[in-house]
Coordinates of C-alpha atoms (C1' of nucleotides) in Angstrom, one line a residue:
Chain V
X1470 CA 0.0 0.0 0.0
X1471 CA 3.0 2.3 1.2
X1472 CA 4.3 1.7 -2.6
X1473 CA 2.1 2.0 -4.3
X1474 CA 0.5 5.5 -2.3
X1475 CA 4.3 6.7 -2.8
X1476 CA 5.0 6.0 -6.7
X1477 CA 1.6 5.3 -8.1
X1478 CA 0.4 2.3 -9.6
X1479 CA 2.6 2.7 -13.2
X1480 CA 5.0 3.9 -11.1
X1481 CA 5.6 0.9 -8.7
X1482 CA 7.1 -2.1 -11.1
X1483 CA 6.9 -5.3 -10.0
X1484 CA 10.1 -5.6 -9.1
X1485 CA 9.7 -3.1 -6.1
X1486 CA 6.6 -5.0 -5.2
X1487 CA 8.4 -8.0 -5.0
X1488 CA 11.1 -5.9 -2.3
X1489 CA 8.1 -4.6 -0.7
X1490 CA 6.4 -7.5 0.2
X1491 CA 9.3 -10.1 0.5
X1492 CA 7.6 -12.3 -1.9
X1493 CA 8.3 -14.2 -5.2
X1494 CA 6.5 -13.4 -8.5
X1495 CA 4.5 -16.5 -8.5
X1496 CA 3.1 -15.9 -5.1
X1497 CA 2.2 -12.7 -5.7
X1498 CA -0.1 -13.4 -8.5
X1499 CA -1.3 -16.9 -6.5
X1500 CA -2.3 -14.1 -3.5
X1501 CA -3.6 -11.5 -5.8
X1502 CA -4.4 -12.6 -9.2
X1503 CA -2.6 -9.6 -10.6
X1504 CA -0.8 -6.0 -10.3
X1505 CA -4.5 -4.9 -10.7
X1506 CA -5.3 -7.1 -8.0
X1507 CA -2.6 -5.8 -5.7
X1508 CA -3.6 -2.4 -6.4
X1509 CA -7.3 -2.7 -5.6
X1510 CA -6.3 -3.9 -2.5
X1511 CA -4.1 -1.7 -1.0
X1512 CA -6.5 1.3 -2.2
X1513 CA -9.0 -0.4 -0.4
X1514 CA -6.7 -0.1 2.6
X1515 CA -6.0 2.8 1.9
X1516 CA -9.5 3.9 2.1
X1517 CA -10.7 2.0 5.3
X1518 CA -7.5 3.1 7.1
X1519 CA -8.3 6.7 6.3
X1520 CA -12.1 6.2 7.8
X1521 CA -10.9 4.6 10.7
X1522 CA -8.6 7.9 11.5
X1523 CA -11.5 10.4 10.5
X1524 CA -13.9 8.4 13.0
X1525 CA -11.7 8.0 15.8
X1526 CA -10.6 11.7 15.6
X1527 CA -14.0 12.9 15.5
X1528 CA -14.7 10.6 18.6
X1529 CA -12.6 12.9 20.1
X1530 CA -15.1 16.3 20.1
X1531 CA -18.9 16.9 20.9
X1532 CA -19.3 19.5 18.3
X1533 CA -19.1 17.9 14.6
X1534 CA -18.1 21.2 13.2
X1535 CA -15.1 21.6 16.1
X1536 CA -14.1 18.1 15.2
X1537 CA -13.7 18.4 11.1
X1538 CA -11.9 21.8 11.5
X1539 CA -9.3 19.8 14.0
X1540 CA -9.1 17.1 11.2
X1541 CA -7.6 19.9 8.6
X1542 CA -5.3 21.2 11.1
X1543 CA -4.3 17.3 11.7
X1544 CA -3.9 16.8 8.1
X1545 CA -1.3 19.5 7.9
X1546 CA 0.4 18.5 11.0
X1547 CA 1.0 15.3 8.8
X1548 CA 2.3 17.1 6.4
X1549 CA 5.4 18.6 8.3
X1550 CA 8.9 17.0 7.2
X1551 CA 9.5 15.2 10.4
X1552 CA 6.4 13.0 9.5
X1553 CA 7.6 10.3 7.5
X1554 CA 4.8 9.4 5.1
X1555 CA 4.8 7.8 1.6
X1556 CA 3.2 10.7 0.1
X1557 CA 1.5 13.9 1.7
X1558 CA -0.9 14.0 -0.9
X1559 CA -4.3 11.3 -1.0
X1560 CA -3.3 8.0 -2.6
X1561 CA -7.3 8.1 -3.5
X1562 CA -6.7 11.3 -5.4
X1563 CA -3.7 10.6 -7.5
X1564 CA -5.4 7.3 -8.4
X1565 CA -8.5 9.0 -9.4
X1566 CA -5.6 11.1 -11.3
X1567 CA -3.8 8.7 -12.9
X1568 CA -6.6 6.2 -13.7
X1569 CA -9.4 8.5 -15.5
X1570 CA -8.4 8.9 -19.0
X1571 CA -6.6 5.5 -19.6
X1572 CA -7.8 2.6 -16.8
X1573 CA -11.6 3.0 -16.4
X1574 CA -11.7 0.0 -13.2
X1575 CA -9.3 2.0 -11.4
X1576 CA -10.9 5.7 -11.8
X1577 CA -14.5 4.0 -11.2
X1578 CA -12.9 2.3 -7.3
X1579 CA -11.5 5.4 -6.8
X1580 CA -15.1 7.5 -7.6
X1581 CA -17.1 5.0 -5.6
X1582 CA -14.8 5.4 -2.3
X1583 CA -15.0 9.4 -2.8
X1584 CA -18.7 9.1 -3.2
X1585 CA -18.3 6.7 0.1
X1586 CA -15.9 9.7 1.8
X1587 CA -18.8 12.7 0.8
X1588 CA -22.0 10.7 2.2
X1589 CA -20.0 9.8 5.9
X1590 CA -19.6 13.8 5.2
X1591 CA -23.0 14.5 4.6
X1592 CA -24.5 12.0 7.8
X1593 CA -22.0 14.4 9.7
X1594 CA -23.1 16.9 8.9
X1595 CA -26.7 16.4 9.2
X1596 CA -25.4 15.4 12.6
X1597 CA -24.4 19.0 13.3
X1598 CA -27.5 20.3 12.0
X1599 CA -29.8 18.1 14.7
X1600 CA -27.3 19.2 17.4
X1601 CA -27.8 23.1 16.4
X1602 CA -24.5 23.7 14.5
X1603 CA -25.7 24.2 11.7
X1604 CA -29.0 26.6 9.6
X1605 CA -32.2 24.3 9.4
X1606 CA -31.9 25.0 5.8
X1607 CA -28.2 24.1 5.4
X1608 CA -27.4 22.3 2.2
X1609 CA -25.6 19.6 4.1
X1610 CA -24.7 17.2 0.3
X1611 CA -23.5 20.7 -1.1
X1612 CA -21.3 21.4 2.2
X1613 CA -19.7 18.1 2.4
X1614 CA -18.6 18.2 -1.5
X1615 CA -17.1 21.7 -0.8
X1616 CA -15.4 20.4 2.8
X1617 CA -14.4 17.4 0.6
X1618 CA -12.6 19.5 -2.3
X1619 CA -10.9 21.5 0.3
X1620 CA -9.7 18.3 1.6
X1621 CA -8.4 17.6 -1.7
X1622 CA -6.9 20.9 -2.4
X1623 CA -5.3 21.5 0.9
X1624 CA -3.3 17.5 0.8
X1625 CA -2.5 18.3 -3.0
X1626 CA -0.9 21.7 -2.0
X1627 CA 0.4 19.9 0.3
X1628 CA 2.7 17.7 -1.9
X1629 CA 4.6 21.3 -3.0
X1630 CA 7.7 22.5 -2.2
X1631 CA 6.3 24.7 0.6
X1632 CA 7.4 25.9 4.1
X1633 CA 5.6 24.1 6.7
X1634 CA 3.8 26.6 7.8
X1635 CA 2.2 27.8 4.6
X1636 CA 0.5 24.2 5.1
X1637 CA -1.0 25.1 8.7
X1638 CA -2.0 28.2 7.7
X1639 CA -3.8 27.1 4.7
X1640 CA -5.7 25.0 6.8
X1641 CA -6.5 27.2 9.1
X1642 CA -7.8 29.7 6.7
X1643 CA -10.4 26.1 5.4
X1644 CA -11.1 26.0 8.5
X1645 CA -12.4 29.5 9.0
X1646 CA -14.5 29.1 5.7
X1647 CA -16.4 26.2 8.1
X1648 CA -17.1 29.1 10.5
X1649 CA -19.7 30.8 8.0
X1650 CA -21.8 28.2 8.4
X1651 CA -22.1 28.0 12.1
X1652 CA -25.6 29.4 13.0
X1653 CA -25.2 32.7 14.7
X1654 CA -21.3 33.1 14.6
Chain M
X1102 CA 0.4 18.8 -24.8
X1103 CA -2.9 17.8 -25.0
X1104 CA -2.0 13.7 -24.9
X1105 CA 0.2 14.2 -22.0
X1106 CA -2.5 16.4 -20.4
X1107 CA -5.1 13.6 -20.7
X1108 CA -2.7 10.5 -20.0
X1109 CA 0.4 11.7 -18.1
X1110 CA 4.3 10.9 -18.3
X1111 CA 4.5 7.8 -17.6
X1112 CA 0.9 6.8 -19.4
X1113 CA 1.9 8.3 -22.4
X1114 CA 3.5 5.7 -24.7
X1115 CA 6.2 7.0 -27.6
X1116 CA 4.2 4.8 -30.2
X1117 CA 1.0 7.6 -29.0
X1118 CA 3.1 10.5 -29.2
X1119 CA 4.2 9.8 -32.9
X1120 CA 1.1 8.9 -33.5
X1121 CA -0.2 12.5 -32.0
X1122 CA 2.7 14.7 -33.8
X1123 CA 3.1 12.7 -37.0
X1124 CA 6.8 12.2 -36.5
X1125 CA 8.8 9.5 -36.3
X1126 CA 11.3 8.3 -33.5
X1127 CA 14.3 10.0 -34.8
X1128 CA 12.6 13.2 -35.9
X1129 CA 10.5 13.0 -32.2
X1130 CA 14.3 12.9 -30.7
X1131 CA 16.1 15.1 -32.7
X1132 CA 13.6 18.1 -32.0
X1133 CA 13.3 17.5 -28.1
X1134 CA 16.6 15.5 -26.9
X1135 CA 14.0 13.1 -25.3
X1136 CA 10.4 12.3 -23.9
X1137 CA 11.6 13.8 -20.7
X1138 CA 12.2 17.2 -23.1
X1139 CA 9.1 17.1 -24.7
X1140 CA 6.9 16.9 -21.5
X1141 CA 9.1 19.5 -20.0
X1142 CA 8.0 21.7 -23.3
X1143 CA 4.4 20.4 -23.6
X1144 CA 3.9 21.4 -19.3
X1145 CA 5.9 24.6 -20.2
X1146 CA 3.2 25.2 -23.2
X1147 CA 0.4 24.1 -20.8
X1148 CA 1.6 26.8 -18.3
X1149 CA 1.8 29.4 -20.6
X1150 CA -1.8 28.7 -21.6
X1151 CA -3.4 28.9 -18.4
X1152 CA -1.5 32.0 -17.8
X1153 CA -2.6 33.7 -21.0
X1154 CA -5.9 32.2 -19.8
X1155 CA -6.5 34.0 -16.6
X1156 CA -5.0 37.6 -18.0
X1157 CA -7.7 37.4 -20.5
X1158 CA -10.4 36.3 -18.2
X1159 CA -9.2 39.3 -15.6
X1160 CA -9.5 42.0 -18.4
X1161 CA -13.1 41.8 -18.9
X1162 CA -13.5 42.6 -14.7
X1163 CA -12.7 46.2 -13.0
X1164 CA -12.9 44.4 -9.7
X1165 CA -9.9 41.7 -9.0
X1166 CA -12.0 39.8 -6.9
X1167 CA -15.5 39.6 -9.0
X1168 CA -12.8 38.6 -12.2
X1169 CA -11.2 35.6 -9.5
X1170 CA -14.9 34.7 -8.9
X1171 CA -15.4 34.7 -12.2
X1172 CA -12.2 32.3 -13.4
X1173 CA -14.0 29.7 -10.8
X1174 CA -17.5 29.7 -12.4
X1175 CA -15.6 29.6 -15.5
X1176 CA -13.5 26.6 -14.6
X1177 CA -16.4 24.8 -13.6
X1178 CA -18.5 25.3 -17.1
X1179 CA -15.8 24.2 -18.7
X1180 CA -16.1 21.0 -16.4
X1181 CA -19.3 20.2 -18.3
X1182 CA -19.8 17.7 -20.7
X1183 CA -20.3 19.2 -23.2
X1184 CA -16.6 20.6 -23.6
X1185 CA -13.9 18.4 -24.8
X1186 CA -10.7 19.0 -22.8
X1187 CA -7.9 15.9 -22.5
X1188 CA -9.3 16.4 -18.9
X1189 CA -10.6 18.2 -16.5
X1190 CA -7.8 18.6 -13.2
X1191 CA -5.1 20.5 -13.8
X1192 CA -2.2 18.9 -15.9
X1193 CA 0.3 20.9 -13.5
X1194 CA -1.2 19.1 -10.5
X1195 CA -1.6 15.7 -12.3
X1196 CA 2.6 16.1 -12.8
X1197 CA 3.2 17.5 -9.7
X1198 CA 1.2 13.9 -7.7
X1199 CA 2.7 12.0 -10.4
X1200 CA 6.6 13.3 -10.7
X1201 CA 6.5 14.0 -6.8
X1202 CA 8.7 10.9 -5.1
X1203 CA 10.1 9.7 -8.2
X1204 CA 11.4 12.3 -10.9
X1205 CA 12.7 15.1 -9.0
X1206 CA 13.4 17.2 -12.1
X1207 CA 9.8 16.5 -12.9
X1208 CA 8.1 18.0 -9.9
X1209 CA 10.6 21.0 -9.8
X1210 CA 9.3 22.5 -12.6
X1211 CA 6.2 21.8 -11.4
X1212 CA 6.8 23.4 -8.3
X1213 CA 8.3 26.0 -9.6
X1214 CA 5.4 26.8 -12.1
X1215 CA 2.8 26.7 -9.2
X1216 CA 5.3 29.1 -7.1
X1217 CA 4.6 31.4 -10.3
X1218 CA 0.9 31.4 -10.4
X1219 CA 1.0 31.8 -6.5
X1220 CA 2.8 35.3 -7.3
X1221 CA 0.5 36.4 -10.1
X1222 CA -2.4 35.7 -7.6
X1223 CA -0.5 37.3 -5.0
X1224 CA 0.1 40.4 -7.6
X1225 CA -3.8 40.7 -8.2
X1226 CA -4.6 40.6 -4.5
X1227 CA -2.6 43.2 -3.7
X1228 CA -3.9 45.3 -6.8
X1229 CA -7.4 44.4 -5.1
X1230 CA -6.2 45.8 -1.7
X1231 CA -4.6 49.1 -3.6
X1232 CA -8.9 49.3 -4.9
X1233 CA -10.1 48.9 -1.9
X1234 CA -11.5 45.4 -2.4
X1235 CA -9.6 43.8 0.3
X1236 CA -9.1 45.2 3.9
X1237 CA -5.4 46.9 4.2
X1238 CA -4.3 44.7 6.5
X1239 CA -4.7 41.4 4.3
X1240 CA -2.5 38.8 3.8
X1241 CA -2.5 38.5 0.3
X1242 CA 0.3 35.7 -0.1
X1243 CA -1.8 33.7 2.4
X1244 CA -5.0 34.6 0.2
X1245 CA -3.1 33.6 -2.6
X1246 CA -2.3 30.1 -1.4
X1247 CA -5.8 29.5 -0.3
X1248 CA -7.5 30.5 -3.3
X1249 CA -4.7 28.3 -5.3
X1250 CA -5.8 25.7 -2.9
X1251 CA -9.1 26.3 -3.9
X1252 CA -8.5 26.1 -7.5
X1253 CA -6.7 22.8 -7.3
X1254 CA -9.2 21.1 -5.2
X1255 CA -12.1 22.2 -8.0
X1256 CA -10.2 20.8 -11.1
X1257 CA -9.4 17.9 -8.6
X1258 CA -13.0 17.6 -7.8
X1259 CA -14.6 17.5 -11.7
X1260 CA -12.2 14.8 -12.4
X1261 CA -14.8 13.0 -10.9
X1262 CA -17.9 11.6 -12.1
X1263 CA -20.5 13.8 -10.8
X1264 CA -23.2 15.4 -11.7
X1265 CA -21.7 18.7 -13.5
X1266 CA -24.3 21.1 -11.3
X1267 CA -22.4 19.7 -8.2
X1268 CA -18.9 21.2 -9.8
X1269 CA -21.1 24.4 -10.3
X1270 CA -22.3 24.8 -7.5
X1271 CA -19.3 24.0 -5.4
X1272 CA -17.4 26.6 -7.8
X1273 CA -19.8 29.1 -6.1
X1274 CA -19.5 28.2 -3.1
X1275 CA -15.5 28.6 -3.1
X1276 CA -16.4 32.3 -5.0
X1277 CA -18.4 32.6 -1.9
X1278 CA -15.6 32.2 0.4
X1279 CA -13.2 35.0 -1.4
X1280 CA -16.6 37.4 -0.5
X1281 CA -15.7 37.1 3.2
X1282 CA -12.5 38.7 2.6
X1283 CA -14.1 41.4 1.0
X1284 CA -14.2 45.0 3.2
X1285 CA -17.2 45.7 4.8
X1286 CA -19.1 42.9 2.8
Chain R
dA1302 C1' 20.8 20.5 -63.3
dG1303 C1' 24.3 20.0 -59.7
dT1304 C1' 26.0 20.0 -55.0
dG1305 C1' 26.1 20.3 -50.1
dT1306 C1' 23.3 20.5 -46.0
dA1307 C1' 19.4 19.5 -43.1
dA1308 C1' 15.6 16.8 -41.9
dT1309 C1' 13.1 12.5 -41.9
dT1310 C1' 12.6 7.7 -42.0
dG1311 C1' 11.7 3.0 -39.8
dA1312 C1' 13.9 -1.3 -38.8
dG1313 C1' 15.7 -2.6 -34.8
dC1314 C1' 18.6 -1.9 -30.5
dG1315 C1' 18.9 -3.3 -25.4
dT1316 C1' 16.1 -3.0 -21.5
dT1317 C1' 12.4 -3.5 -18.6
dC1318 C1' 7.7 -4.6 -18.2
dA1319 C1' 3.9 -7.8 -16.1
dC1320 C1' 3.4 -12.4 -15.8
dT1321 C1' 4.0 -18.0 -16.1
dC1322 C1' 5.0 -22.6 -14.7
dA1323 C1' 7.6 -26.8 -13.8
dA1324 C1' 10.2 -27.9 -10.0
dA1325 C1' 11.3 -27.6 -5.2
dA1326 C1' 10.0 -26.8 -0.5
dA1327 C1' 6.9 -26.6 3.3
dG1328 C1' 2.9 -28.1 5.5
dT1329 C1' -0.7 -31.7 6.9
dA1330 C1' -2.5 -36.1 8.4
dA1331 C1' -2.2 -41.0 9.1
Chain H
dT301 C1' 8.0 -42.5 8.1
dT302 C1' 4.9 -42.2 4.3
dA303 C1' 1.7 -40.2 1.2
dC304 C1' -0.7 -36.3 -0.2
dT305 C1' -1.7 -31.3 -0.6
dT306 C1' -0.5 -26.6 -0.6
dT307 C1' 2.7 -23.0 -1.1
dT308 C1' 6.8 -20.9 -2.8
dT309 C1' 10.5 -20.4 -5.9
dG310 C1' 13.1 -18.0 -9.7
dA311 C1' 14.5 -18.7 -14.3
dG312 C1' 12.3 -17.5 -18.3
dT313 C1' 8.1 -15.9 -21.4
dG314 C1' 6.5 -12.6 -25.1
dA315 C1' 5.4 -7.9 -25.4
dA316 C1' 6.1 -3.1 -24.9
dC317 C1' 9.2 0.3 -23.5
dG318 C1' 12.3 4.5 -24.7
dC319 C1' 15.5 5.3 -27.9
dT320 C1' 19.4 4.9 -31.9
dC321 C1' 21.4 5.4 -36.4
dA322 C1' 22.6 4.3 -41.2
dA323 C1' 20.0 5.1 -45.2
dT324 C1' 17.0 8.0 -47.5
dT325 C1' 14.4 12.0 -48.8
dA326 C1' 13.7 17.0 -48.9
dC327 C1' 15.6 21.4 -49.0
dA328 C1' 18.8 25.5 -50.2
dC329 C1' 21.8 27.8 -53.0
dT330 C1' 24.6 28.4 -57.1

DNA sequence: AGTGTAATTGAGCGTTCACTCAAAAAGTAA
DNA sequence: TTACTTTTTGAGTGAACGCTCAATTACACT
């Protein structure tokens, strides 16, 4: 999964895989049929991992809104150099990336689990509404698909060149943006 | 351009580039050194495009900020289906996730071409704060970075298979955002 | 038309790609 | 220990990769 999140899916060769896992070509395919294979699995690790760490962060506030402007500032704390991660951008982003335009399979997996990531967004938020975070008449599907963009844009700026702090403050300034919904502010 | 736009580096083959230039190997070689060269030209091109792009856009708005607005609601109709680009995200972000952890030279340039549209944005906001349009005591580089974050999580965001009024209206919803920063608003 | 230069051609180079499979090793059960 | 099944091995497959270069064609100038 770390490979192929680091190089891509053209980008790892088998080879690497092979280093990776500590495993033989012809085990590899008996295990997962093929590099396809492989690859739909890790993304699909990829994706549960990441919505085991949104839930268990937001288990950590009361207020929904509180919790999902604590998850940007997380995701640039992750992005600091001392973190050693395969890539600071989403793995489910540069498949989508990579994949639409040439492998249709891979761009569909990687629609479906985004489609997946916006409606846990959208029960959250409707969660915020019921607890009085959030206008009555809040678009809640049209607030999670701009929270979920931001997401993408701020882990994809992420991958510059950038000082550190450029990061934090980017996410800071998404998180603000949140604040215009609140109800009263 | 337009091939490596819709497939990338690596998912470009040389047998589809000569097919897309009508040149043969040694004629493909002799002109640009390699295929590393002629993506280096074809992002280069791209670049140069988008830059013309936006300074066209800008010149039909006295206000910086209503002609930024603008460029998003633009972006987003040319999301729609109707329009045939080699894709919809951002073939400088699509090199920059792809080169990123693998071809250094790669990602440079597409670093350093991102660090260039962060200055022109950073240009315009101050222009907006000499109008009046933005409070004097702005920070327009930060501004800058969020609005580029803005930007790439959009052209992220269409890659996907949505429905194109959910690219629209998230487009307005990020021109929405740039209205808080407004003065007086 | 004749001559020198520049540009183009395409067969084919070595390498790497994802992948296979007969043989060997490891595991299981009596 | 023996007989059987499952798993692993790694040399080797054909295909596709980026790229080269001697031969050819097109061009420029007299």
């Amino acid at each position: 999964m770390n490979l192929f999140w680091e190089k891509g899916f053209a980008g790892a060769s088998m080879k690497q895989i092979e280093l990776a896992l500590d495993m033989r070509p012809g085990s590899i395919y008996a295990t997962f049929g093929s590099k396809d294979g492989l690859f739909r699995e890790a993304l699909a690790a990829y994706a549960e991992r990441g919505g085991v760490e949104l839930r268990e962060h937001l288990a950590g506030y009361s207020s929904v809104l509180d919790g999902l402007q604590g998850y940007l500032r997380r995701i640039a704390q992750q992005s600091k150099p001392g973190e050693a991660t395969p890539s600071r951008a989403c793995m489910i982003v540069k498949t989508l990336l990579e994949a639409s335009n040439s492998n249709s399979a891979m761009a569909e997996q990687a629609n479906t689990i985004l489609d997946a990531v916006e409606q846990s967004l959208v029960q959250l938020l409707e969660q915020a509404k019921m607890q009085g975070e959030l206008a009555a008449d809040t678009d809640c599907a049209r607030l999670a698909r701009l929270f979920q963009a931001q997401l993408i844009g701020l882990r994809s700026f992420a991958q510059r060149e950038t000082h550190p702090e450029h990061v934090t403050s980017l996410a800071e300034d998404m998180a603000a943006t949140l604040d215009h919904y609140r109800v009263r502010h």
